[in-house]
Short mmCIF file of C-alpha atoms in Angstrom, two decimals:
data_model
loop_
_atom_site.label_atom_id
_atom_site.label_comp_id
_atom_site.label_asym_id
_atom_site.label_seq_id
_atom_site.Cartn_x
_atom_site.Cartn_y
_atom_site.Cartn_z
CA THR A 1 -3.55 -2.37 8.65
CA VAL A 2 -3.69 -4.89 5.80
CA THR A 3 -7.11 -6.31 4.89
CA HIS A 4 -7.61 -9.03 2.25
CA THR A 5 -10.84 -9.55 0.30
CA VAL A 6 -11.90 -11.16 -2.96
CA GLU A 7 -13.63 -8.84 -5.42
CA ASN A 8 -14.69 -10.01 -8.89
CA ASP A 9 -12.62 -13.19 -8.43
CA THR A 10 -9.48 -11.15 -7.73
CA LEU A 11 -7.57 -11.05 -4.45
CA THR A 12 -7.66 -7.43 -3.31
CA VAL A 13 -5.72 -5.81 -0.48
CA VAL A 14 -6.55 -2.59 1.32
CA VAL A 15 -3.54 -1.08 3.09
CA GLU A 16 -4.51 1.57 5.67
CA TRP A 17 -2.26 3.74 7.83
CA GLU A 18 -2.21 6.68 10.21
CA HIS A 19 -0.37 9.74 8.97
CA ALA A 20 2.94 10.43 10.70
CA VAL A 21 3.08 14.02 9.45
CA VAL A 22 1.33 16.81 11.32
CA VAL A 23 0.57 19.93 9.29
CA GLU A 24 -0.77 22.91 11.24
CA GLY A 25 -4.30 23.77 10.11
CA PHE A 26 -4.83 20.42 8.36
CA THR A 27 -6.64 17.38 9.73
CA ALA A 28 -6.60 13.99 8.01
CA ASP A 29 -10.41 13.84 7.90
CA GLN A 30 -10.65 16.92 5.68
CA ALA A 31 -11.72 16.46 2.07
CA VAL A 32 -8.93 18.74 0.89
CA SER A 33 -5.36 17.87 0.08
CA ILE A 34 -2.11 19.73 0.27
CA ASP A 35 -0.54 19.90 -3.17
CA GLY A 36 2.63 17.88 -3.37
CA MET A 37 2.28 16.08 -0.01
CA GLY A 38 1.12 12.59 0.77
CA THR A 39 2.16 9.00 1.29
CA LEU A 40 4.24 6.99 -1.15
CA VAL A 41 3.31 3.30 -1.34
CA LYS A 42 6.22 1.32 -2.80
CA LEU A 43 5.79 -2.28 -3.90
CA TRP A 44 8.85 -4.58 -3.94
CA ASP A 45 9.68 -8.12 -5.06
CA ASP A 46 11.64 -10.71 -3.04
CA GLU A 47 14.95 -9.33 -4.31
CA ASN A 48 14.02 -5.77 -3.27
CA ASN A 49 13.46 -4.60 -6.84
CA LEU A 50 10.89 -1.82 -7.03
CA LEU A 51 7.82 -3.09 -8.90
CA ARG A 52 5.66 0.00 -8.64
CA SER A 53 5.07 3.09 -6.54
CA GLU A 54 1.87 5.01 -5.99
CA LYS A 55 1.43 8.50 -4.57
CA VAL A 56 -1.57 8.84 -2.26
CA PRO A 57 -2.66 12.39 -1.36
CA LEU A 58 -2.45 13.49 2.28
CA SER A 59 -6.26 13.61 2.44
CA GLU A 60 -6.37 9.78 2.06
CA ASN A 61 -4.92 7.07 4.29
CA TYR A 62 -5.34 3.91 2.24
CA ALA A 63 -4.37 2.19 -1.00
CA ILE A 64 -6.24 -0.60 -2.80
CA LEU A 65 -4.07 -3.15 -4.62
CA MET A 66 -4.88 -6.34 -6.54
CA LEU A 67 -2.99 -9.57 -7.11
CA ASP A 68 -2.16 -9.70 -10.83
CA ASP A 69 0.68 -10.45 -13.25
CA ASP A 70 2.44 -7.23 -12.26
CA LEU A 71 2.17 -7.88 -8.51
CA PRO A 72 3.24 -11.44 -7.68
CA TRP A 73 2.32 -13.38 -4.54
CA ASN A 74 5.59 -12.48 -2.79
CA THR A 75 5.12 -8.70 -3.17
CA HIS A 76 5.87 -6.63 -0.10
CA PHE A 77 5.33 -2.91 0.54
CA THR A 78 6.75 0.09 2.33
CA LEU A 79 5.20 3.47 3.14
CA GLN A 80 6.87 6.85 3.31
CA THR A 81 5.80 10.46 3.44
CA PHE A 82 6.63 12.66 0.47
CA ALA A 83 6.62 16.42 -0.06
CA LYS A 84 7.15 17.56 -3.65
CA GLU A 85 10.36 15.77 -4.70
CA SER A 86 11.55 14.86 -1.17
CA GLU A 87 10.86 11.51 0.49
CA GLY A 88 10.93 10.69 4.19
CA ASP A 89 12.16 7.50 5.82
CA LYS A 90 10.32 4.37 4.72
CA THR A 91 8.61 1.91 7.03
CA ASP A 92 9.80 -1.64 7.52
CA SER A 93 8.72 -3.89 4.67
CA GLU A 94 5.50 -5.91 5.12
CA ASP A 95 3.99 -8.74 3.06
CA LEU A 96 1.16 -7.66 0.80
CA PHE A 97 -0.42 -11.00 -0.15
CA SER A 98 1.60 -13.83 1.39
CA GLY A 99 0.36 -13.08 4.91
CA ILE A 100 -2.81 -14.98 4.00
CA HIS A 101 -3.11 -18.53 5.27
CA LEU A 102 -4.18 -20.69 2.31
CA THR A 103 -6.22 -23.79 3.07
CA ALA A 104 -6.46 -26.90 0.94
CA PRO A 105 -9.41 -27.24 -1.43
CA VAL A 106 -12.43 -29.19 -0.16
CA ASP A 107 -15.25 -31.10 -1.87
CA ILE A 108 -13.07 -32.21 -4.77
#
């Protein structure tokens, strides 16, 4: 799920997901993490150049990102599970910011 808000005059996006990995004895609502396992959030530009990646521990299922000079309007993201140095298959790419419908200014 991608949710857009404005916080402190900055467009902010919360990306949430359900974990695809099942680890025996671990539930996603626990406040503990498994060292070296989690979700990798990769941010890409229009030409599929990697802009940034963030590792999110298995105990969390969201990432908070902000529109800034390092993340342009056309940024898109993928998610993939990681374990130590190994990475699983990535999801299809989704728009991070440009999915917002922008309306024209009013009361000019």
